[in-house]
Short mmCIF file of C-alpha atoms and ligand atoms in Angstrom, two decimals:
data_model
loop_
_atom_site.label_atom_id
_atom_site.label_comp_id
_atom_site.label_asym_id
_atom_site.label_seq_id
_atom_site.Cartn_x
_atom_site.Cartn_y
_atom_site.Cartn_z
CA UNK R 30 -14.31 -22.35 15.01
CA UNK R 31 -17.28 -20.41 15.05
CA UNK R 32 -19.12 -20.17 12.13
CA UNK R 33 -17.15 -17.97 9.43
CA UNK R 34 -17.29 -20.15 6.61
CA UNK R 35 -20.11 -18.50 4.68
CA UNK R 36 -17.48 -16.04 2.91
CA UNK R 37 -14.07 -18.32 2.86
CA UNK R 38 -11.72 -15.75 1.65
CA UNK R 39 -10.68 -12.00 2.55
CA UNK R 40 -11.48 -10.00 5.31
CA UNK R 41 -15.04 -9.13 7.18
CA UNK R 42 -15.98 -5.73 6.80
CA UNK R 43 -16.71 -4.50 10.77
CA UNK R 44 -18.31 -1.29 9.53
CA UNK R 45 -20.29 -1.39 12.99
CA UNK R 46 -19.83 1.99 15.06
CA UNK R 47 -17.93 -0.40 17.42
CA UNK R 48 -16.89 -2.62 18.42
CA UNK R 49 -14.17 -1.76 15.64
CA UNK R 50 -11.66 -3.24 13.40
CA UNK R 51 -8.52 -3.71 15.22
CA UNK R 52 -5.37 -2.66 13.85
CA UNK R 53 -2.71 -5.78 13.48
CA UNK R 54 -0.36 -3.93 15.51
CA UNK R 55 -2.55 -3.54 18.38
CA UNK R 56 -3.85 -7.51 17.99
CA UNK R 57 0.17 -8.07 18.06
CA UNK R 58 0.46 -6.23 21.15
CA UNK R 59 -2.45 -8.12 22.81
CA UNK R 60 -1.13 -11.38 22.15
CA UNK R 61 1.88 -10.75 24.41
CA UNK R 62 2.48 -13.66 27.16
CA UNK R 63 0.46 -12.24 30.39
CA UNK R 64 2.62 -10.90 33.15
CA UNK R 65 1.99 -11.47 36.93
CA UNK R 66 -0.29 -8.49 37.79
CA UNK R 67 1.81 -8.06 41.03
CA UNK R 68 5.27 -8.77 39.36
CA UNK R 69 8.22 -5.85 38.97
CA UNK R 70 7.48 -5.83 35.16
CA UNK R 71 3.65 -4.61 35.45
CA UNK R 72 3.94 -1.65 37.45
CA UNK R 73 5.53 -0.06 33.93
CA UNK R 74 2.79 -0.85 31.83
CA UNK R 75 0.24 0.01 34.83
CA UNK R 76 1.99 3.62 35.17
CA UNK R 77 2.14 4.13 31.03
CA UNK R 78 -1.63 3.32 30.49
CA UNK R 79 -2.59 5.47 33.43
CA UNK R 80 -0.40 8.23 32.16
CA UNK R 81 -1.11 8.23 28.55
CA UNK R 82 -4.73 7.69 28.77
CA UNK R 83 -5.19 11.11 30.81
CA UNK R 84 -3.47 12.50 27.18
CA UNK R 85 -6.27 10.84 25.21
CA UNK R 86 -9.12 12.42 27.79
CA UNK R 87 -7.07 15.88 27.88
CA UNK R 88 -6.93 15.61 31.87
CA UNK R 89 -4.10 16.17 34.42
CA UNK R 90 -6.81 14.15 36.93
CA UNK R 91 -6.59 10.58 37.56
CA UNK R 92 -8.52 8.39 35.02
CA UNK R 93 -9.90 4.97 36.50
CA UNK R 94 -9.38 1.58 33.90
CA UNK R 95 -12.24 -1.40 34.37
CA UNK R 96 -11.94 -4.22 33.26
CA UNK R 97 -15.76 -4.21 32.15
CA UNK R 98 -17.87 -3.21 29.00
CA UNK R 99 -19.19 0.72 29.21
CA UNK R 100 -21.81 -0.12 30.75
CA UNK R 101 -19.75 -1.47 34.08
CA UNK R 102 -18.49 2.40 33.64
CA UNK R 103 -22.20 4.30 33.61
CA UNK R 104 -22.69 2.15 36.61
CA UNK R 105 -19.78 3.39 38.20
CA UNK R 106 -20.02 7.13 37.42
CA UNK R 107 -22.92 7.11 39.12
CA UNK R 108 -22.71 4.81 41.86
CA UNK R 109 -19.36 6.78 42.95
CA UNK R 110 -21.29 10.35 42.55
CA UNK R 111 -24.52 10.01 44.18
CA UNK R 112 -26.81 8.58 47.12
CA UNK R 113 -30.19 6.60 47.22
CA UNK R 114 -33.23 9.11 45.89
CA UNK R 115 -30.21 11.37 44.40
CA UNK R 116 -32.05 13.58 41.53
CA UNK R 117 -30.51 13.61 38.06
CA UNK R 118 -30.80 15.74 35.34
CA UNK R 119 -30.35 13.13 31.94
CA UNK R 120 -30.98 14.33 28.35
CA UNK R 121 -32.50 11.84 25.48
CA UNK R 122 -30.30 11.84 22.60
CA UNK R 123 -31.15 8.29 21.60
CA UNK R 124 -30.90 4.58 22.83
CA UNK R 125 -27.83 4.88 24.61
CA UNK R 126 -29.05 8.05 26.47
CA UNK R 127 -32.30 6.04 27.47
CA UNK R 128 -30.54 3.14 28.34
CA UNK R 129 -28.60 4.80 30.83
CA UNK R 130 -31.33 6.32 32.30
CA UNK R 131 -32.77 3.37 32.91
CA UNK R 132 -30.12 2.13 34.55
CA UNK R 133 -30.34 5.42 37.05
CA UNK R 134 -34.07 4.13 37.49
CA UNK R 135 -32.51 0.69 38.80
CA UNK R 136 -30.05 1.85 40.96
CA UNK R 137 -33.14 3.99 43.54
CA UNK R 138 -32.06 7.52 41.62
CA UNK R 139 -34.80 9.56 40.92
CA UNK R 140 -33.58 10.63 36.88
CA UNK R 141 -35.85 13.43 34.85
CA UNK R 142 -35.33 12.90 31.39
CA UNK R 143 -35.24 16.10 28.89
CA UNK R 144 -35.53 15.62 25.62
CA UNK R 145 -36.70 18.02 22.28
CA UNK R 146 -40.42 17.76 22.03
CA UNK R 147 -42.29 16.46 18.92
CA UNK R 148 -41.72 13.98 15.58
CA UNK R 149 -40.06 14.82 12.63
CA UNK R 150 -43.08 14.98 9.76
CA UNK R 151 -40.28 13.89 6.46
CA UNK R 152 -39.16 10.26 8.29
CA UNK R 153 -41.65 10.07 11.49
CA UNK R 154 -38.60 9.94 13.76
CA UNK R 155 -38.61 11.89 16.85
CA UNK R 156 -36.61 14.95 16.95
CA UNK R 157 -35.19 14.86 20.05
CA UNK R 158 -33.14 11.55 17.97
CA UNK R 159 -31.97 13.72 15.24
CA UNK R 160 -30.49 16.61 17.21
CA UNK R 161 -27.85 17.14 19.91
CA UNK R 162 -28.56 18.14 23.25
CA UNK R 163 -30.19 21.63 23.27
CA UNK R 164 -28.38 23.39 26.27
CA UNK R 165 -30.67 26.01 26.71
CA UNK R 166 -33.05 23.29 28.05
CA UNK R 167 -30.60 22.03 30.28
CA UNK R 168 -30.34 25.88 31.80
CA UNK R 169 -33.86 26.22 32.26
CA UNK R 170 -34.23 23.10 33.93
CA UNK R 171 -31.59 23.92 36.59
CA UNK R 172 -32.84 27.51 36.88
CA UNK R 173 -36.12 26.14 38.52
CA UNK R 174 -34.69 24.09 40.36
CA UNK R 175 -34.05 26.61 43.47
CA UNK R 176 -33.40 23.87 45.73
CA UNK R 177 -30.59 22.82 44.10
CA UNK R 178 -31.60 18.93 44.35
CA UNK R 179 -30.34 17.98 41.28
CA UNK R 180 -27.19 16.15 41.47
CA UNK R 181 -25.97 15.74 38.30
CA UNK R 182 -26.39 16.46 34.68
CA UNK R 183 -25.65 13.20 32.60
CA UNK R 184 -25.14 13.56 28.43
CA UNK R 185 -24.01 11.47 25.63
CA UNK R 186 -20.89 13.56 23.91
CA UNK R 187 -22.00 10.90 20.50
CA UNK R 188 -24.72 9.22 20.34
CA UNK R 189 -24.01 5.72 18.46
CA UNK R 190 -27.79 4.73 17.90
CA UNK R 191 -28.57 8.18 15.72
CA UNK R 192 -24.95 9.74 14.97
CA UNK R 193 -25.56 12.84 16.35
CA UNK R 194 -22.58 14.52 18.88
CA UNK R 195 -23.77 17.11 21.54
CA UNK R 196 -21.64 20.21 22.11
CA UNK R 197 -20.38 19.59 25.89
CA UNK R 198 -18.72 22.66 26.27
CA UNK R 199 -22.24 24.01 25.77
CA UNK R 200 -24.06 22.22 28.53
CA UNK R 201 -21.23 23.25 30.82
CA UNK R 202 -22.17 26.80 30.38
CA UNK R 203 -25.52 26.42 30.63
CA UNK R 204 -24.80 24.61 33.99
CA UNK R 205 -22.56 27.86 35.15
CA UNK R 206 -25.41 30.10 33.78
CA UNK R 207 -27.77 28.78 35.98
CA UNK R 208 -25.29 28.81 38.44
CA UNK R 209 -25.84 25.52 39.81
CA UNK R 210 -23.29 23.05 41.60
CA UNK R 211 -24.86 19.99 39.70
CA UNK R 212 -21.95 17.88 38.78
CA UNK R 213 -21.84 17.14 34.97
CA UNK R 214 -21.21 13.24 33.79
CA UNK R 215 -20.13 12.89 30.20
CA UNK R 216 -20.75 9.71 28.22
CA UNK R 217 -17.65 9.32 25.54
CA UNK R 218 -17.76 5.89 25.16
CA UNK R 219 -17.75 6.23 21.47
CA UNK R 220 -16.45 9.63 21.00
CA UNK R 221 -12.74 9.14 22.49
CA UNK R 222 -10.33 9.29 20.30
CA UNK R 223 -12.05 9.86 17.64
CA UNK R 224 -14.15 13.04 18.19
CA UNK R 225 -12.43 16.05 19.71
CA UNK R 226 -12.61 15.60 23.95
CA UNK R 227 -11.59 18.12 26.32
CA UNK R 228 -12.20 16.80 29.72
CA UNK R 229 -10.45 19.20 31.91
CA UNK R 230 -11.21 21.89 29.47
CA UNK R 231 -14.72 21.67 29.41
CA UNK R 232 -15.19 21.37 32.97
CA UNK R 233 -16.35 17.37 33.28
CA UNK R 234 -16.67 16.17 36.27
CA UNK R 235 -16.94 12.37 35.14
CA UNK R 236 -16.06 11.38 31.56
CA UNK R 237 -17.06 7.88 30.56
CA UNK R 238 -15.68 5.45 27.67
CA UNK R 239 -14.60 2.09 26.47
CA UNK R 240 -12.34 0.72 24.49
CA UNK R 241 -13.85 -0.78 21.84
CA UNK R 242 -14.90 2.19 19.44
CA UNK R 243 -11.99 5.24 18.93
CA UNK R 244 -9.09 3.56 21.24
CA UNK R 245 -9.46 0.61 18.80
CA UNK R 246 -9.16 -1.97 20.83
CA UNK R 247 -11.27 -5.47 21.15
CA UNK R 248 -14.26 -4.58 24.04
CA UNK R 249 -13.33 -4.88 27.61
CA UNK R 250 -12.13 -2.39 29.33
CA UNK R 251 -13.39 1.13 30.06
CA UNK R 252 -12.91 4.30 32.01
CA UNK R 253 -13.92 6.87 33.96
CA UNK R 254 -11.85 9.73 33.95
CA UNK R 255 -12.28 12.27 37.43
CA UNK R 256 -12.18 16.22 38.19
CA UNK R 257 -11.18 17.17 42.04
CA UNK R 258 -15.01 17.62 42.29
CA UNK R 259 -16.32 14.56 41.54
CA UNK R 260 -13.64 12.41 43.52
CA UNK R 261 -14.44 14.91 46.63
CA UNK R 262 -18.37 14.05 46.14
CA UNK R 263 -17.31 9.95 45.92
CA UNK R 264 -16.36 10.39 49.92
CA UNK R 265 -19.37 11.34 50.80
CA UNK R 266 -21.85 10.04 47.96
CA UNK R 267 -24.04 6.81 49.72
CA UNK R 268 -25.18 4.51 46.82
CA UNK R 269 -23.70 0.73 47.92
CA UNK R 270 -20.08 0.56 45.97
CA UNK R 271 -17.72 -1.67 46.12
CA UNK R 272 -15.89 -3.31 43.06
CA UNK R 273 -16.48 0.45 41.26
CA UNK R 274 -15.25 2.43 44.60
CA UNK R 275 -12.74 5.01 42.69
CA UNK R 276 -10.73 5.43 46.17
CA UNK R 277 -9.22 2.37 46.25
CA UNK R 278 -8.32 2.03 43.00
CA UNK R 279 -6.76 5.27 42.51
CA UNK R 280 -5.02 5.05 45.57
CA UNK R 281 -3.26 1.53 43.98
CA UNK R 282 -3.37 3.17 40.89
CA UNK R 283 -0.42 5.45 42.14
CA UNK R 284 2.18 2.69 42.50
CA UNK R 285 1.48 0.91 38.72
CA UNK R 286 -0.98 -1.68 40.02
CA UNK R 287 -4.78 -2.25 40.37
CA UNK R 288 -6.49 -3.81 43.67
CA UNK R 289 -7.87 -6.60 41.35
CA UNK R 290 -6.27 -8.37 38.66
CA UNK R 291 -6.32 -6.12 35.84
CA UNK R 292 -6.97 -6.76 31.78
CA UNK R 293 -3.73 -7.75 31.39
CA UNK R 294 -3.56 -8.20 27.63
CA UNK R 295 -6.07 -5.41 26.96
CA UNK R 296 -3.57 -3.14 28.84
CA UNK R 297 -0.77 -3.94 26.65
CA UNK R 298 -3.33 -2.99 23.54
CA UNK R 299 -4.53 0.32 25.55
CA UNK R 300 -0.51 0.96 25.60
CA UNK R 301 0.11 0.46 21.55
CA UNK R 302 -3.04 2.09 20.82
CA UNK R 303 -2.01 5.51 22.74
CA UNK R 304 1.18 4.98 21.15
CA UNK R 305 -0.10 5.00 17.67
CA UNK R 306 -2.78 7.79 18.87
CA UNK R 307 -0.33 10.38 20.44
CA UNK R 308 3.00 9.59 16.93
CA UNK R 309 -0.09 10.58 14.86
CA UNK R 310 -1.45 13.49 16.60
CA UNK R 311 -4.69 13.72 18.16
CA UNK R 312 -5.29 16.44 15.81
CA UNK R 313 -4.89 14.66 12.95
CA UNK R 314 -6.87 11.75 14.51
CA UNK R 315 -10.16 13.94 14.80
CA UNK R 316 -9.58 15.48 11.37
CA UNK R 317 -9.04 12.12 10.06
CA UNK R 318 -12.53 10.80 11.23
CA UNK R 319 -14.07 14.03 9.83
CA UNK R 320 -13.18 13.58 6.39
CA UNK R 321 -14.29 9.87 6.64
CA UNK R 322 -17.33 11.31 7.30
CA UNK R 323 -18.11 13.60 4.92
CA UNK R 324 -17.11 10.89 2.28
CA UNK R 325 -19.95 8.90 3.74
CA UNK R 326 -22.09 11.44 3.61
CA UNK R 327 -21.36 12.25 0.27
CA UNK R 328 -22.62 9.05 -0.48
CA UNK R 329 -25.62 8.78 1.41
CA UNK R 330 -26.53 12.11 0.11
CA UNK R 331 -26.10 10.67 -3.75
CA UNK R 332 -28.45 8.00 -2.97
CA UNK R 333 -31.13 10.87 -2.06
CA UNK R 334 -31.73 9.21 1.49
CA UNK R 335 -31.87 11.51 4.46
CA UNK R 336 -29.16 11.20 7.30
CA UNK R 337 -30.29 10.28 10.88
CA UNK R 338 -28.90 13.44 12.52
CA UNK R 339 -30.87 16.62 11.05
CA UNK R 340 -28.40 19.16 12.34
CA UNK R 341 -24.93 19.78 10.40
CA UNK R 342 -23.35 21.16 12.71
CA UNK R 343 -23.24 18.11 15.34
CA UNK R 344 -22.97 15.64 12.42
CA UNK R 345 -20.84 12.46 13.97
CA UNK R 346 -17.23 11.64 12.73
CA UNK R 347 -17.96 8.35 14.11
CA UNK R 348 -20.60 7.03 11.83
CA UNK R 349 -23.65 7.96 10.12
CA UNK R 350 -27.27 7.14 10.27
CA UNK R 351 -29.03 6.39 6.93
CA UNK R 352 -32.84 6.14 7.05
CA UNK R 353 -34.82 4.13 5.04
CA UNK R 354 -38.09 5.15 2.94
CA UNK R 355 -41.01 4.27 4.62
CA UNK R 356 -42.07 0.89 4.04
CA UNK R 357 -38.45 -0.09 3.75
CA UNK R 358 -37.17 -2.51 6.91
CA UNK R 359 -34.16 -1.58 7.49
CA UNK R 360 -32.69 -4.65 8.80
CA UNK R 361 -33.80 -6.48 6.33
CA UNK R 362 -31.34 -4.76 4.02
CA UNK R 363 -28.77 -5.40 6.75
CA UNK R 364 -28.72 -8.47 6.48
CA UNK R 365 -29.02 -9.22 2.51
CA UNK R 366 -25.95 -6.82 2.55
CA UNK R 367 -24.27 -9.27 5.38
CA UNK R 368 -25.18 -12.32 3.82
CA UNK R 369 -23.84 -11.35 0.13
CA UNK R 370 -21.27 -9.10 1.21
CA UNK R 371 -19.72 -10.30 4.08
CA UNK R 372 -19.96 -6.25 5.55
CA UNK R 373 -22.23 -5.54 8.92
CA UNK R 374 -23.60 -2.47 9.62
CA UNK R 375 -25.05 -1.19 12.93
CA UNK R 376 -28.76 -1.80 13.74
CA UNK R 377 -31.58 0.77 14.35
CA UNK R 378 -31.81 0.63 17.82
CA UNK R 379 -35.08 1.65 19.92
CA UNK R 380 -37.16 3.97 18.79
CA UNK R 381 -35.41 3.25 15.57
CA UNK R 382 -35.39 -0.49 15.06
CA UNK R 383 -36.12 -1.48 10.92
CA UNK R 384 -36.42 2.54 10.06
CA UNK R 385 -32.80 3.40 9.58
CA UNK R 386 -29.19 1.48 9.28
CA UNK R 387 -25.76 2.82 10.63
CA UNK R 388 -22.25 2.91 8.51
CA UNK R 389 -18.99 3.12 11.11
CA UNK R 390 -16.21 4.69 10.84
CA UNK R 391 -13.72 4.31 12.94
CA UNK R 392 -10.92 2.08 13.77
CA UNK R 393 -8.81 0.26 11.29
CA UNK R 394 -10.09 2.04 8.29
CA UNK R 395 -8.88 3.79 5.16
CA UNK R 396 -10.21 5.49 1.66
CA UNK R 397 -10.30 2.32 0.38
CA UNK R 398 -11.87 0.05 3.25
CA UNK R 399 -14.75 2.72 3.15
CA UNK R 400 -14.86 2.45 -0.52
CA UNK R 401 -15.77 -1.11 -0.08
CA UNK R 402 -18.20 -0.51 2.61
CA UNK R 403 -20.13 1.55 0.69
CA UNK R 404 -20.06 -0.41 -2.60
CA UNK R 405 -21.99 -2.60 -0.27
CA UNK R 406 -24.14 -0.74 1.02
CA UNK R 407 -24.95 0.83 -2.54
CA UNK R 408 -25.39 -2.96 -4.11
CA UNK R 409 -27.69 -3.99 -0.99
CA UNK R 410 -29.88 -0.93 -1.29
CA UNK R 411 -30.61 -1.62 -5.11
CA UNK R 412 -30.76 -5.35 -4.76
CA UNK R 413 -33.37 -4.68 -1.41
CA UNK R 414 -35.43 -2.47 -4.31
CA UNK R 415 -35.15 1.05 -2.73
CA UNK R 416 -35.15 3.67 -4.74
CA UNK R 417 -32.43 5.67 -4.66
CA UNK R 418 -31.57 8.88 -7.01
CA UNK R 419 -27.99 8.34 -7.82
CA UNK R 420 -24.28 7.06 -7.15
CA UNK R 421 -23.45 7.27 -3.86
CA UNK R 422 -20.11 5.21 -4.84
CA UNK R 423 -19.12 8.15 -7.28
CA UNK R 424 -20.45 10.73 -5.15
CA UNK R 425 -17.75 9.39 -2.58
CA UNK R 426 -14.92 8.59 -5.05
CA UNK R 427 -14.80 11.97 -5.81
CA UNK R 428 -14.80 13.25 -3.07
CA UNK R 429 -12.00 10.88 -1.45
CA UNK R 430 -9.58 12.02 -4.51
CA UNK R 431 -10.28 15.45 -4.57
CA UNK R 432 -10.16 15.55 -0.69
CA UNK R 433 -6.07 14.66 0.28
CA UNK R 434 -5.21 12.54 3.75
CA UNK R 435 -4.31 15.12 6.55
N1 PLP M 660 -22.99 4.41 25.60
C1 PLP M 660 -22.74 4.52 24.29
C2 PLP M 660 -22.76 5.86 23.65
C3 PLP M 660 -22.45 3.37 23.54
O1 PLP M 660 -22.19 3.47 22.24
C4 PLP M 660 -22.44 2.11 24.19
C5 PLP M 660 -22.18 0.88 23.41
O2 PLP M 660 -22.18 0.86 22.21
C6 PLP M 660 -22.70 2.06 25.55
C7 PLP M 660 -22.97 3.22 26.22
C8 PLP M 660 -22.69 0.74 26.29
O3 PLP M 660 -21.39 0.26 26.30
P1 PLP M 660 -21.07 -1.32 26.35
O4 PLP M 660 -21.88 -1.95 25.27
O5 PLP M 660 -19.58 -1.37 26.11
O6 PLP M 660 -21.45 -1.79 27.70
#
């Protein structure tokens, strides 16, 4: 065994904004004996992932399953989409935003990166990392662009390094505004199923995600879910594609089976977890993670320390950002907190590495699981020596009990 020893009894508290905790019935499902991937039986799972995943993405279109991290499925959004010296429109939310522009960089597209001008004088942080994507930008940007070159638009729906979501109905009007035929590519991968995601609805052309954050499975698979218009631009589009080639894949797709040997196991986990999604209502699933939220933030707000995302309105139901004070590293109160308390919390990533920490939740979580969590984080922040004004614990107590389960 790896080494788990340091805390010999009860459970660690994943409070990471994914991968997340895994619910037992969805480990149960996992550890099923694998099928043959070509046998009668696997065609039924094959067809009930592919149809109950379009649920979770709100799409009648074909949605594409990888067996790969999210990453495999940036890659393939925009290998499928686009041709060598392609122009792209991307929009800096955070680390994962810049990340994946980078990765546009490395595959010969030429990507323009937007992003809200200027540093935020209370923490030092840049703005453009504490606020969603401004779509007004967005319209500009494609207005003077009267050649039409750029291909695509490509945004982060929630950004996991600053918990900050980005109104994607929004950018799609901005697009239509400006009335250009720019396809728009939608990064999900942790918003599904946890945040509210319209895919069809708000006019996505490619949505992105992966299965370890809101589907609440282990990581390793992920998706891209399609529009008419982005499958009709993967015929012609030029960038070299072969293992990530939608047209093969959906054409298999049709009869239950994949043209490689699919995640097996993960699929029968994708299946429970849509189960368990869709008997609870996907409305109830969104309005759960809000309320988890605003306990959270009840509590960071107690201890007098600002929140990551600056905006209210596009505050994250998927986790929350807590800077430090100056002076304050971040990690290092991380990892006291790990190392007495058995609890991990997400790294400042980038431009935010050792100024700010980042409390999940999602997944296998309840009242009482973020109760913990925060105790945690409330005895690590003393016992690190930052000053904070009062009981975050308290603050979130009372709001839990005075707040009922939907
Ligand atoms: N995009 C976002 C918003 C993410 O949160 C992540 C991972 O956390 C990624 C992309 C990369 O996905 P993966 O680590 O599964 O490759």
């Amino acid at each position: 065994m790896i080494a788990l020893d340091k805390h010999p009894s009860g459970r660690h508290f994943l409070q990471i904004p994914g991968p997340s905790p895994v619910p037992d019935r969805i480990l149960r499902a996992i550890s099923l004996p694998t099928i043959d991937h070509r046998g009668p039986e696997f065609a039924d799972l094959g067809n009930k992932v592919l149809a109950g995943i379009r649920k979770i993405f709100q799409t009648r279109h074909p949605v594409v399953i990888y067996p790969a991290s999210g990453t495999g499925a940036w890659e393939a959004a925009l290998v499928n989409v686009c041709s060598p010296g392609d122009r792209v429109l991307m929009y800096e939310t955070g680390h994962f935003a810049s990340l994946w522009h980078k990765m546009a960089q490395r595959l010969g597209l030429q990507p323009e990166l937007l992003a809200l001008p200027g540093i935020d004088e209370a923490t030092g942080l840049p703005n453009s990392w504490r606020h969603g994507v401004q779509a007004e930008l967005i319209e500009q940007r494609l207005r003077d662009d009267r050649g039409q070159q750029i291909k695509a638009v490509c945004v982060v729906h929630n950004e996991t390094s600053t918990g900050v979501t980005s109104d994607i109905a929004a950018v799609r009007r901005a697009i239509d505004a400006a009335g250009h035929p720019a396809l728009l590519l939608v990064d999900t991968i942790s918003g599904l199923a946890s945040a509210d995601f319209r895919h069809d609805e708000w006019g996505i052309d490619v949505s992105i995600s992966g299965s370890q954050k809101g589907l609440m499975l282990p990581p390793g698979i992920s998706f891209n879910a399609l529009s008419p218009k982005a499958i009709e631009a993967g015929n012609t589009a030029k960038l070299p594609k072969a293992f990530w080639a939608w047209d093969e894949i959906v054409e298999m797709n049709k009869t239950g089976y994949w043209p490689y040997t699919p995640n097996t196991n993960l699929l029968y986990g994708l299946s429970e977890a849509i189960e368990m999604l869709l008997e609870q209502g996907m409305p109830v699933v969104f309005a759960r993670h809000q309320r988890w939220a605003r306990g959270v933030r009840a509590a960071v707000q107690a201890w007098g320390l600002p929140i990551q995302c600056a905006d209210d309105k596009v505050f994250s139901p998927v986790l929350t950002g807590v800077v430090t004070p100056r002076g304050v590293d971040a990690d290092a109160v991380r990892r006291l907190i790990h190392d007495r308390f058995d609890l991990s919390l997400g790294a400042g990533l980038g431009k935010l590495r050792g100024r700010m920490f980042r409390i999940g939740h999602l997944g296998d979580c309840n009242n009482l699981t973020l109760m913990a969590a925060l105790s945690g984080v409330e005895m690590g922040l003393k016992l690190s020596g930052v000053a904070i004004a009062g009981r975050g614990v308290q603050a979130a107590m009372d709001f839990f009990a005075a707040t009922p389960s939907e």
